[in-house]
PDB file of C-alpha atoms and ligand atoms in Angstrom:
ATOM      1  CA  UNK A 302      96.916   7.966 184.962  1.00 47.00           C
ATOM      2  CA  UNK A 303      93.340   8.280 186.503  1.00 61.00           C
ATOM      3  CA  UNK A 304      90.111   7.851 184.619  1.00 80.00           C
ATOM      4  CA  UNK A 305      87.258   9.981 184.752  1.00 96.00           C
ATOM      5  CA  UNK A 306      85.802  13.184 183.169  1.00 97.00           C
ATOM      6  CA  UNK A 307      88.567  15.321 184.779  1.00 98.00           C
ATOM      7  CA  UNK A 308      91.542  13.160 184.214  1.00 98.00           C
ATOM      8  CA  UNK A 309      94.224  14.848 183.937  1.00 97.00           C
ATOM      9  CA  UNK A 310      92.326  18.303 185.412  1.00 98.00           C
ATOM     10  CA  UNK A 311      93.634  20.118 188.215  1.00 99.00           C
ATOM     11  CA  UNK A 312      91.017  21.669 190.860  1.00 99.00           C
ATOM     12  CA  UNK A 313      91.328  24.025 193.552  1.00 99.00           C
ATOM     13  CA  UNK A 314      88.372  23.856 196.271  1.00 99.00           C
ATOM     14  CA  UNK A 315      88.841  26.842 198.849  1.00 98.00           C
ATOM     15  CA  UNK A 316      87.578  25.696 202.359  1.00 98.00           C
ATOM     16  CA  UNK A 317      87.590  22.005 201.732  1.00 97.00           C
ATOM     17  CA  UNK A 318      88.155  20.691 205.295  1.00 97.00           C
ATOM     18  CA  UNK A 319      84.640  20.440 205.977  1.00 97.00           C
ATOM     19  CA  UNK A 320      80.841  20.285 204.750  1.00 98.00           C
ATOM     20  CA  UNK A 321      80.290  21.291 201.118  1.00 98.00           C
ATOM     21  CA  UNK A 322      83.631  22.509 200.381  1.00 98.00           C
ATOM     22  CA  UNK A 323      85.206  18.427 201.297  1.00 98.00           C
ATOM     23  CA  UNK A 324      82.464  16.529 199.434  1.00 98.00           C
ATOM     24  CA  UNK A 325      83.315  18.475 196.133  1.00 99.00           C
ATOM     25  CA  UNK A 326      86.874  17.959 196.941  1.00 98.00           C
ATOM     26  CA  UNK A 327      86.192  13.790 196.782  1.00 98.00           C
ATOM     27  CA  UNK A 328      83.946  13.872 194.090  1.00 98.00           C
ATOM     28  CA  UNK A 329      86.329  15.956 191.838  1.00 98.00           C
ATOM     29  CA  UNK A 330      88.901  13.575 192.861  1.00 98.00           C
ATOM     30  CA  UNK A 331      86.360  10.649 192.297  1.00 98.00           C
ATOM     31  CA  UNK A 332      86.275  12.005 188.776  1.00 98.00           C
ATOM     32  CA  UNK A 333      89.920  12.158 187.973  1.00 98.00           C
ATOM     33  CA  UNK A 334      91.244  15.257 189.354  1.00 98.00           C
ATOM     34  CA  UNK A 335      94.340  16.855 191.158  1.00 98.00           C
ATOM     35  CA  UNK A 336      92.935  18.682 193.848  1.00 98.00           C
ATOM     36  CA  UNK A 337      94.015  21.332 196.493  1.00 99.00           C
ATOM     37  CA  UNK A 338      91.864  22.608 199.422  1.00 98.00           C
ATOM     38  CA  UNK A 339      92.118  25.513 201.723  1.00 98.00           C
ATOM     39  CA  UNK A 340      91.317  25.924 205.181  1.00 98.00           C
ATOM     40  CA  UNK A 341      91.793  27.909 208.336  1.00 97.00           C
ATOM     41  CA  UNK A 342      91.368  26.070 211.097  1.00 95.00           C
ATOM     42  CA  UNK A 343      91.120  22.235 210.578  1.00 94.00           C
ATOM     43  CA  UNK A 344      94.552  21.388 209.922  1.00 97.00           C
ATOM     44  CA  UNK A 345      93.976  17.379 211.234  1.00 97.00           C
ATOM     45  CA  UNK A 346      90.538  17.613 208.887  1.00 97.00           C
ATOM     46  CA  UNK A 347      92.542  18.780 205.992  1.00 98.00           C
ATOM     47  CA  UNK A 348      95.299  16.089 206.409  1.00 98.00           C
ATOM     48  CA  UNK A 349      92.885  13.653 206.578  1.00 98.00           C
ATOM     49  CA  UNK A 350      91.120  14.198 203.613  1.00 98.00           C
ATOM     50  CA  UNK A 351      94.188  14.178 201.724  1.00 98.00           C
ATOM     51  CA  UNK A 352      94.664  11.162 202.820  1.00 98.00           C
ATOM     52  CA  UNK A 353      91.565   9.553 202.015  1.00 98.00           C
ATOM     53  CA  UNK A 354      91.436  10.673 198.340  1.00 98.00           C
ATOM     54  CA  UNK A 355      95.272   9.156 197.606  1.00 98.00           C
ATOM     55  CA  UNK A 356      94.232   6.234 199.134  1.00 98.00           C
ATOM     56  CA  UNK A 357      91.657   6.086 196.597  1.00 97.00           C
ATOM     57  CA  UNK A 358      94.421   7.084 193.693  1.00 97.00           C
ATOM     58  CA  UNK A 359      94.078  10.349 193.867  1.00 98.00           C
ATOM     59  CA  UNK A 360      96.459  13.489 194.571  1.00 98.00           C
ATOM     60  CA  UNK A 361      95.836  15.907 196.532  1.00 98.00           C
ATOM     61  CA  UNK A 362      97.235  18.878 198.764  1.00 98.00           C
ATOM     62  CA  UNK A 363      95.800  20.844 201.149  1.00 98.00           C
ATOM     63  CA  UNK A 364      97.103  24.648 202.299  1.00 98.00           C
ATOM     64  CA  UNK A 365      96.438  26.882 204.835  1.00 98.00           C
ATOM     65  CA  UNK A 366      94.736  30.010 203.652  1.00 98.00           C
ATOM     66  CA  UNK A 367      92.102  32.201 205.314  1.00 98.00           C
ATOM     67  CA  UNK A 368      89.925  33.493 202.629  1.00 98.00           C
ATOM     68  CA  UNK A 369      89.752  36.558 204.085  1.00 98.00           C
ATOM     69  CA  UNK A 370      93.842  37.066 203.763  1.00 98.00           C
ATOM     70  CA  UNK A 371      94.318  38.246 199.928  1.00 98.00           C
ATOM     71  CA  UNK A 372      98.555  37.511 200.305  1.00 98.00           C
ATOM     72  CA  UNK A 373      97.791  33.815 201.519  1.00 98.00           C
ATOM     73  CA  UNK A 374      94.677  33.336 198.998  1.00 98.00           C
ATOM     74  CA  UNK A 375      96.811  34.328 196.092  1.00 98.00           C
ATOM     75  CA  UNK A 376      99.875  31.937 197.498  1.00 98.00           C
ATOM     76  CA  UNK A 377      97.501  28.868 197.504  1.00 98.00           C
ATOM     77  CA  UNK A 378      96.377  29.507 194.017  1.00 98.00           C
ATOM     78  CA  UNK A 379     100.135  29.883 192.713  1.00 98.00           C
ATOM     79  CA  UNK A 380     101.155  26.778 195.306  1.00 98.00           C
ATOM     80  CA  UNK A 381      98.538  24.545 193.520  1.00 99.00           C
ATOM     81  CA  UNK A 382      99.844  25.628 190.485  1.00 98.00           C
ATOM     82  CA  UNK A 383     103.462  24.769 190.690  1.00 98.00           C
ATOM     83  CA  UNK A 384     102.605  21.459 193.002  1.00 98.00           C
ATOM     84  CA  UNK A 385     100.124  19.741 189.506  1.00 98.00           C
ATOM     85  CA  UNK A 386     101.219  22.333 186.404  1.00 98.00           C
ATOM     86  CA  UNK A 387      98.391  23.750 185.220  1.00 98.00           C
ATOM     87  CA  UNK A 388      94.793  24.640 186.870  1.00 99.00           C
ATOM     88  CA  UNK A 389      91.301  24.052 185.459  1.00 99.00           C
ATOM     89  CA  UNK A 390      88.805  24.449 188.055  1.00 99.00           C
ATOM     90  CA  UNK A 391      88.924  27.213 190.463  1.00 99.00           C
ATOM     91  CA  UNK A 392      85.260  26.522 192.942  1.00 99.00           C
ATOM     92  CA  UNK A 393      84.925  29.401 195.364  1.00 99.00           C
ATOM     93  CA  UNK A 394      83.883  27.545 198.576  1.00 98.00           C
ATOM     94  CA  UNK A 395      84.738  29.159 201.415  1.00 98.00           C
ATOM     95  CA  UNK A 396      82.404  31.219 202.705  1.00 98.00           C
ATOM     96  CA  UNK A 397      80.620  31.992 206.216  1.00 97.00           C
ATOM     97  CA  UNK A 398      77.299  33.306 208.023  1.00 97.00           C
ATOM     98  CA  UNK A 399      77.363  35.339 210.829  1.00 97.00           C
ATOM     99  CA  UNK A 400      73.059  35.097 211.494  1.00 95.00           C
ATOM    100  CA  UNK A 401      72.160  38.170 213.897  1.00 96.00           C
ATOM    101  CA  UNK A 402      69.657  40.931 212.151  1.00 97.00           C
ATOM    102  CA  UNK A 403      70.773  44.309 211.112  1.00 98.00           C
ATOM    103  CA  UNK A 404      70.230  46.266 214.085  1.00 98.00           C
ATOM    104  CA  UNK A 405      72.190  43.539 216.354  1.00 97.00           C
ATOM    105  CA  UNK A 406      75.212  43.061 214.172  1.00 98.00           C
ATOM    106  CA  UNK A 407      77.839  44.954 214.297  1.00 98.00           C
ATOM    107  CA  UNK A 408      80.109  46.771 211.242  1.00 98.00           C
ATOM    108  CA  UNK A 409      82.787  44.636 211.882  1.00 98.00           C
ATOM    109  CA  UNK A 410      80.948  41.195 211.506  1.00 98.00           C
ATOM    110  CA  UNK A 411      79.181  43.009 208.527  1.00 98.00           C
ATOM    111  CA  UNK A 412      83.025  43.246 207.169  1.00 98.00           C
ATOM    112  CA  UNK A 413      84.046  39.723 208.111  1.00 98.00           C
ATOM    113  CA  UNK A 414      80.845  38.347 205.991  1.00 98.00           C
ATOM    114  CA  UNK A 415      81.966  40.234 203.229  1.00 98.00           C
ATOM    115  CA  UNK A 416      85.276  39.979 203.402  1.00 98.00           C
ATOM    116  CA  UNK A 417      85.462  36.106 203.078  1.00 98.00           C
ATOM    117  CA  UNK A 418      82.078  35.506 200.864  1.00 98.00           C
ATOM    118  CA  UNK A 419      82.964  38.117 198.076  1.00 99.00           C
ATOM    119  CA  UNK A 420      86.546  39.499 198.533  1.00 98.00           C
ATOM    120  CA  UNK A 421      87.900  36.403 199.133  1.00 98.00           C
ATOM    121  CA  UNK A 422      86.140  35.267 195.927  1.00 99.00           C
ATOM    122  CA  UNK A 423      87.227  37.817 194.417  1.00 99.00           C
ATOM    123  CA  UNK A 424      91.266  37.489 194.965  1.00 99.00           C
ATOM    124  CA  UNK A 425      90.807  33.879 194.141  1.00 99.00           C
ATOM    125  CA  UNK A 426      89.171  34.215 191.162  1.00 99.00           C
ATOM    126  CA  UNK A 427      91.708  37.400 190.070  1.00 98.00           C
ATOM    127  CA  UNK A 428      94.656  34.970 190.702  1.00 98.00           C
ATOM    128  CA  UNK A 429      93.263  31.792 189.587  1.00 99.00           C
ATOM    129  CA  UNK A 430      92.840  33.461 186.054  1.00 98.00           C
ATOM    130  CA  UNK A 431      96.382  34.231 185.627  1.00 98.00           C
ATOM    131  CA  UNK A 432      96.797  30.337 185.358  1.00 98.00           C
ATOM    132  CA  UNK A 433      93.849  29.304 183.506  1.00 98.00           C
ATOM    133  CA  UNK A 434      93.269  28.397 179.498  1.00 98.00           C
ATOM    134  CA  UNK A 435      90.338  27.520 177.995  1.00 98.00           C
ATOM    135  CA  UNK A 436      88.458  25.213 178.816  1.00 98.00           C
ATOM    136  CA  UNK A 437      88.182  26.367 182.868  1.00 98.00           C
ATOM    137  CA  UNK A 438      85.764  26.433 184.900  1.00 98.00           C
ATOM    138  CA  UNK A 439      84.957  29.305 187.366  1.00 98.00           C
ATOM    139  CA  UNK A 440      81.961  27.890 189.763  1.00 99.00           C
ATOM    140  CA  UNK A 441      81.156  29.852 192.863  1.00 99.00           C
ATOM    141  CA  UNK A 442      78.939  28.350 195.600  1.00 99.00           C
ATOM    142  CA  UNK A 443      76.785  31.194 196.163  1.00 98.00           C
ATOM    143  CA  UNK A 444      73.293  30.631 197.944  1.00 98.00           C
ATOM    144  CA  UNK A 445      69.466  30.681 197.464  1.00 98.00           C
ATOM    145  CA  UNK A 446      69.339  33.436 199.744  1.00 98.00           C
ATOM    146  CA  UNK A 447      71.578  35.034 196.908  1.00 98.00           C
ATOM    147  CA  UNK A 448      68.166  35.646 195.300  1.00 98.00           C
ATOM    148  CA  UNK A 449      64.943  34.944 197.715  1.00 97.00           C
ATOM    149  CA  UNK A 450      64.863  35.587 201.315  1.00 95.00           C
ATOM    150  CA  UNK A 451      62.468  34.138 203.641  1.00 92.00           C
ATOM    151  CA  UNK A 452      63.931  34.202 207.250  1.00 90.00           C
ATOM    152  CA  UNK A 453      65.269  36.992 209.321  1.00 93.00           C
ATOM    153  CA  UNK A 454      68.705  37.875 210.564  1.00 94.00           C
ATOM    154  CA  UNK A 455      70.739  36.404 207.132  1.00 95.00           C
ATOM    155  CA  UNK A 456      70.425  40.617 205.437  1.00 98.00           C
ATOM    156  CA  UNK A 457      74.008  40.617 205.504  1.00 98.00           C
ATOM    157  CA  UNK A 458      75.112  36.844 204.192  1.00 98.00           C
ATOM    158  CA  UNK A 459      72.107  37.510 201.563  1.00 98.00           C
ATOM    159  CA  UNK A 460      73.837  40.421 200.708  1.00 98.00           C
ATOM    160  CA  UNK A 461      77.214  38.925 199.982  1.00 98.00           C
ATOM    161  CA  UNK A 462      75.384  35.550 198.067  1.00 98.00           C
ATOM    162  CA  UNK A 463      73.585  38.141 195.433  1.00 98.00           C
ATOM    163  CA  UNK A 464      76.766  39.791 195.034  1.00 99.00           C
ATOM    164  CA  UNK A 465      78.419  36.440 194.189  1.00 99.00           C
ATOM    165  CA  UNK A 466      75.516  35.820 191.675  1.00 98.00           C
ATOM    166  CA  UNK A 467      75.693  39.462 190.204  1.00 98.00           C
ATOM    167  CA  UNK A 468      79.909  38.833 189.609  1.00 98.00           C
ATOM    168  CA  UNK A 469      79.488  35.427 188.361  1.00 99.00           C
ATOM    169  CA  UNK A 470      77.243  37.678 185.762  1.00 98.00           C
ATOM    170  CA  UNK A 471      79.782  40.230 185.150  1.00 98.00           C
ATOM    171  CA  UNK A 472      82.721  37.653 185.051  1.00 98.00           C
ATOM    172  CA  UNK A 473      80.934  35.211 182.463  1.00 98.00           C
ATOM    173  CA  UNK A 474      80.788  38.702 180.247  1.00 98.00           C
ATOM    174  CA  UNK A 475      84.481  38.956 180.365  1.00 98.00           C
ATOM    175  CA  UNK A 476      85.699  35.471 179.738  1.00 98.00           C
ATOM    176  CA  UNK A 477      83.651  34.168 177.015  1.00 97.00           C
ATOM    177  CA  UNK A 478      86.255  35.286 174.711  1.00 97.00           C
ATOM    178  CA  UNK A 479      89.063  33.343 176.468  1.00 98.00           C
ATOM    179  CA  UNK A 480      86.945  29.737 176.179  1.00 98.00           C
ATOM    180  CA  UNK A 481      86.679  29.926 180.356  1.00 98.00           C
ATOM    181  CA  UNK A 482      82.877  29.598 182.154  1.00 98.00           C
ATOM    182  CA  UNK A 483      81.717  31.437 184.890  1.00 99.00           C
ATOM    183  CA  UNK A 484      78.565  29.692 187.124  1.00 99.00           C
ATOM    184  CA  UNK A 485      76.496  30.117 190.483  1.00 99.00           C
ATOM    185  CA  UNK A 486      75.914  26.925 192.251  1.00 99.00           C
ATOM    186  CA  UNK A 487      73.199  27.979 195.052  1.00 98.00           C
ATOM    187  CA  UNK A 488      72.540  25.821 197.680  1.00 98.00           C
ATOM    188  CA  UNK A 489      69.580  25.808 199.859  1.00 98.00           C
ATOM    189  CA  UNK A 490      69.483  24.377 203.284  1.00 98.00           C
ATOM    190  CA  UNK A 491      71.977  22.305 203.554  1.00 98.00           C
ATOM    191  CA  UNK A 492      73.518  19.942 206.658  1.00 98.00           C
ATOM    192  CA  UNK A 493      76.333  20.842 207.613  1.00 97.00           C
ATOM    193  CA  UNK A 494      78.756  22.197 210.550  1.00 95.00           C
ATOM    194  CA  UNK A 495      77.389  25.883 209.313  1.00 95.00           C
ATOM    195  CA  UNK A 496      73.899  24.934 209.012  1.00 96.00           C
ATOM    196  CA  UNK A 497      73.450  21.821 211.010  1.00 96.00           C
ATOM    197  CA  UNK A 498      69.736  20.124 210.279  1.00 96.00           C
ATOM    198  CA  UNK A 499      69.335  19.690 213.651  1.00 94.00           C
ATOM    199  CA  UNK A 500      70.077  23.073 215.097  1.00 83.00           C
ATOM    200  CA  UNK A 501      67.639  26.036 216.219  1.00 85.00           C
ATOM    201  CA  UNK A 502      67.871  27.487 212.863  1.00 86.00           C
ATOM    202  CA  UNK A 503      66.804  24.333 211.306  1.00 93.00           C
ATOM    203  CA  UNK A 504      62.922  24.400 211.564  1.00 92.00           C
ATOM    204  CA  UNK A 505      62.328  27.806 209.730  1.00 90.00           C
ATOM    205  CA  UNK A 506      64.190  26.576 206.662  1.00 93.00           C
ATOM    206  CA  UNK A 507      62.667  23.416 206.621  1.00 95.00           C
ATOM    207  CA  UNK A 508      59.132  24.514 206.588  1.00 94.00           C
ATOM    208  CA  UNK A 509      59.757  26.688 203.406  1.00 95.00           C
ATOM    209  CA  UNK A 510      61.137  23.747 201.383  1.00 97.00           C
ATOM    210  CA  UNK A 511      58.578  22.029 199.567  1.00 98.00           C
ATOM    211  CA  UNK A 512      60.425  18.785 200.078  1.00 98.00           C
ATOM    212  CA  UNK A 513      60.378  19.251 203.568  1.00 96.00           C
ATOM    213  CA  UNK A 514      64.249  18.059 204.078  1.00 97.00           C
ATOM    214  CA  UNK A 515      67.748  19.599 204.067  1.00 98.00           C
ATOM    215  CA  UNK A 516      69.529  18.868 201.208  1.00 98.00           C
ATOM    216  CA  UNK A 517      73.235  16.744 201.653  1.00 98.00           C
ATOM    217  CA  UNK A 518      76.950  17.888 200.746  1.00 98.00           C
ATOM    218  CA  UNK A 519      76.830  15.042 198.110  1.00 98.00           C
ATOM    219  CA  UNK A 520      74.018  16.739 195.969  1.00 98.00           C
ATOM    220  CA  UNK A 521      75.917  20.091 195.528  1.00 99.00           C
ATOM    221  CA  UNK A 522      79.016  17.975 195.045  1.00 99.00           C
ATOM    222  CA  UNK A 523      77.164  16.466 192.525  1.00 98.00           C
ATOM    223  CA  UNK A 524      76.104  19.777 190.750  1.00 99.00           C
ATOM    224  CA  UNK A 525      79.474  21.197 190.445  1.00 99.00           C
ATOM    225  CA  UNK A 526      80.897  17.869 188.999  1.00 98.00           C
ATOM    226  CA  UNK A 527      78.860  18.384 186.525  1.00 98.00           C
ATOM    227  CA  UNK A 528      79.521  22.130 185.920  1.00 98.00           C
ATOM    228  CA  UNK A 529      83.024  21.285 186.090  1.00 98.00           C
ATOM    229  CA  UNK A 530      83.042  18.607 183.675  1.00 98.00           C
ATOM    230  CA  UNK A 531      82.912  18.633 179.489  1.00 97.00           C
ATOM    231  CA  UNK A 532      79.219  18.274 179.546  1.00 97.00           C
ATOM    232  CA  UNK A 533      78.441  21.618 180.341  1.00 98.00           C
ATOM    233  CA  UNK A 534      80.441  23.516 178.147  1.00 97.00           C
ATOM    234  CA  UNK A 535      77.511  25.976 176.924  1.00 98.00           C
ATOM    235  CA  UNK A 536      76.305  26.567 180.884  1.00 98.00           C
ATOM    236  CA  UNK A 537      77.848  30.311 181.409  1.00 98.00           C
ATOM    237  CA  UNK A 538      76.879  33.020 183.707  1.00 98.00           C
ATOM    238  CA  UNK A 539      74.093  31.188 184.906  1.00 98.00           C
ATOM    239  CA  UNK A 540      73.303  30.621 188.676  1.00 98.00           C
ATOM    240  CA  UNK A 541      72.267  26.823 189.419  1.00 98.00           C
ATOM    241  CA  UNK A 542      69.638  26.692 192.382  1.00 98.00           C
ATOM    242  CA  UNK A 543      69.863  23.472 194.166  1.00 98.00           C
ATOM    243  CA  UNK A 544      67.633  23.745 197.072  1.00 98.00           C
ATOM    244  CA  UNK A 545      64.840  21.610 197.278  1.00 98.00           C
ATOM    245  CA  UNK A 546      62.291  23.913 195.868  1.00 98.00           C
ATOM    246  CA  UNK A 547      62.867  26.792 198.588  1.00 98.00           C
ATOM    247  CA  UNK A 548      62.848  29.321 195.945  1.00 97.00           C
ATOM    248  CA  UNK A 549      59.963  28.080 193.994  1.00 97.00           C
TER     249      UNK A 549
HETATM  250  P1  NDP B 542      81.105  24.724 206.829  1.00 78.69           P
HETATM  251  O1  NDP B 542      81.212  25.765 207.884  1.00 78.69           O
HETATM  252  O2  NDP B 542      80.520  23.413 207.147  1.00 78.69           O
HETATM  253  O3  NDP B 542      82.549  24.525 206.164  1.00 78.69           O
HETATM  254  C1  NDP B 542      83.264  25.663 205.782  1.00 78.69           C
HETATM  255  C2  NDP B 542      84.556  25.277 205.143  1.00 78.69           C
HETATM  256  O4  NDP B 542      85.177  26.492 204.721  1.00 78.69           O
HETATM  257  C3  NDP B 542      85.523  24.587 206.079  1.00 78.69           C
HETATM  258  O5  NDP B 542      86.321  23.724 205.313  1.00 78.69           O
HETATM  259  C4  NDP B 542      86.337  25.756 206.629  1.00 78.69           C
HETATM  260  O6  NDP B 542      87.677  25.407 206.946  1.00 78.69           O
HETATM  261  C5  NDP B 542      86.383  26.677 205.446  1.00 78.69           C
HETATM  262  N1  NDP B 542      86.500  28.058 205.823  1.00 78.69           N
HETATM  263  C6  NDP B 542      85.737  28.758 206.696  1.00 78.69           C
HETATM  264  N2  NDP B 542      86.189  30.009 206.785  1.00 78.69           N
HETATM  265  C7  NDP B 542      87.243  30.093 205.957  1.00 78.69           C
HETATM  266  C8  NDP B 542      88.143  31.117 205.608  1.00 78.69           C
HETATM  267  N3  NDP B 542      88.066  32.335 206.149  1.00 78.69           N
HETATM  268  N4  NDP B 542      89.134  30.846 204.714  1.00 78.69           N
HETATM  269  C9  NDP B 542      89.263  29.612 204.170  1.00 78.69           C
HETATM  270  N5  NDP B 542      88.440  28.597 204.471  1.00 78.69           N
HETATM  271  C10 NDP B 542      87.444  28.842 205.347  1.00 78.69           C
HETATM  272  O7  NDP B 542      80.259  25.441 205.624  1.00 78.69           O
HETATM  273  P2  NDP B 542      79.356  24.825 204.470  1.00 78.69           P
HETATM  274  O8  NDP B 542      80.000  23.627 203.895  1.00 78.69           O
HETATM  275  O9  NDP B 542      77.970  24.758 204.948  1.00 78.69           O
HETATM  276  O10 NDP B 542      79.393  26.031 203.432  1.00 78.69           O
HETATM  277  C11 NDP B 542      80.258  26.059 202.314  1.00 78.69           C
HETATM  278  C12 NDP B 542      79.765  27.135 201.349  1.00 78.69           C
HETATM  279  O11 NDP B 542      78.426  26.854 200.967  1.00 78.69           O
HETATM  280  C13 NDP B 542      79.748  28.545 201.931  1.00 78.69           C
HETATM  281  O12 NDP B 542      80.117  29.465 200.939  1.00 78.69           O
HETATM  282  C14 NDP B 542      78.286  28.742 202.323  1.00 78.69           C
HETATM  283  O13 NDP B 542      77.930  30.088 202.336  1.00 78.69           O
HETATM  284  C15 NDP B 542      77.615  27.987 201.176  1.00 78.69           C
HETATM  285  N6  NDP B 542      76.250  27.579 201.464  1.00 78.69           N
HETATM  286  C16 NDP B 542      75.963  26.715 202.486  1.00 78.69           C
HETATM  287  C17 NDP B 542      74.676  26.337 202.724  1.00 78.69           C
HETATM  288  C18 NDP B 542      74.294  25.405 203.822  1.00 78.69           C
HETATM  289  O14 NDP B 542      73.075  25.300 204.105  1.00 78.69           O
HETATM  290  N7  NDP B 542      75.217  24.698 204.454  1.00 78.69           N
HETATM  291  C19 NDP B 542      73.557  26.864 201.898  1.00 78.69           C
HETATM  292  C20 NDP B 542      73.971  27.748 200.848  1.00 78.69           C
HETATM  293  C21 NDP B 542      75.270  28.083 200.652  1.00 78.69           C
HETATM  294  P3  NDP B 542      88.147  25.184 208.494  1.00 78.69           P
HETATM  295  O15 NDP B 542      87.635  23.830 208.830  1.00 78.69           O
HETATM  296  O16 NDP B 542      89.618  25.259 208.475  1.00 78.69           O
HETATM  297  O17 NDP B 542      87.505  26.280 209.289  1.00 78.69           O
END
């Protein structure tokens, strides 16, 4: 049997191929866990990092399931709960900007945003909870934006990151009573394939973090291990801001 603070814990990372969403994956599995990832595209990604964590011991499976498709969300949360028996951890990844300001966007984008960042949150977290006891862990990864807002063209994808914050809220309220935690982890700038350090969007973040540097994937990961582990058993409802100072 694995060591670690989540022995014998079973975690499900939605959009884990990739960026944020894969380094939680291998630090939960770093720490013990069973995990399963979803993705939409990156099938040779998602194989891969299956692979990687059992060749470090661990278990994992990864399954197809755009966010944004409540039949196929709900299916990976019951699939990861037959494959490993039980489920602990349910971290709300996936998630997607679409930058263009409000009078160039268009309704549908405005939807897609939406759809994937809170809806598909949403599902997951509905179906997730039909499995859960106490002791789980509900952690979002919502945004800084979810709160403070410094550049243009993000109105939308700020939109859907305060309404992650405002149901982590909400949630915590109703779950209390059933021993299960609700938290925010909100990442600033942070390098990856959706916000690459290096790209034209870059230099506008980076000048409104006080440490003058995007953040890595291995930070968050680092946050939500700990939200996700026995440690932080009295941290509910609250949202974590990880970004460098951007919303000092
Ligand atoms: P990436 O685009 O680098 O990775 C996204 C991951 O989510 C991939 O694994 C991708 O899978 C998956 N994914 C995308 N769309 C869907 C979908 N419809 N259904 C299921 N999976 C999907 O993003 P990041 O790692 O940067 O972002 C992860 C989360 O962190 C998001 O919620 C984002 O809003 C949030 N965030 C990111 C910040 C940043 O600066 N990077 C800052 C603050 C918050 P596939 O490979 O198959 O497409």
């Amino acid at each position: 049997m694995s060591k670690g603070q989540l022995a014998g814990k079973v975690a499900l990372i939605t959009g884990g191929t990739r960026g944020i969403g894969a380094a939680i994956a291998k630090r939960l599995a770093s720490d013990g866990a069973n995990v399963a990832i979803t993705y939409t595209h990156s099938a040779d990604a998602a194989a891969a990092l299956v692979k990687a964590i059992e060749k470090d011991g661990g278990k994992a499976i990864a399954i197809l399931a755009d966010a944004a498709d409540a039949d196929a969300v709900r299916s990976a949360v019951d699939e990861t709960f037959k494959t490993f028996g039980r489920l602990d951890v349910l971290v709300n990844n996936a998630g997607t900007c679409i930058p263009e300001k409000v009078e160039e966007t268009s309704l549908e984008n405005f939807d897609r945003v939406f759809a994937i960042n809170v809806r598909g949150t949403f599902v997951a977290t509905q179906a997730a909870l039909k499995h859960m006891k106490s002791g789980g862990r509900i952690i979002m990864i919502g945004s800084c934006v979810g709160e403070r807002i410094m550049i243009q063209g993000m109105a939308p994808y700020s939109a859907t990151k305060g309404a992650v914050k405002m149901f982590t809220q909400g949630l915590a309220r109703e779950l209390g009573a059933r021993g299960i935690t609700v938290n925010n982890v909100q990442p600033g700038p942070i390098d990856t394939d959706l916000n690459p350090a290096a790209g034209e969007w870059a230099v506008g973040q980076k000048a409104n973090v006080p440490l003058g540097r995007y953040g890595t994937v291995d930070d968050v990961a680092a946050l939500v291990a700990f939200v996700a582990g026995p440690e932080s058993s009295y941290i509910n409802g609250a949202s974590l801001t990880i970004d460098g100072g951007t919303n000092a």
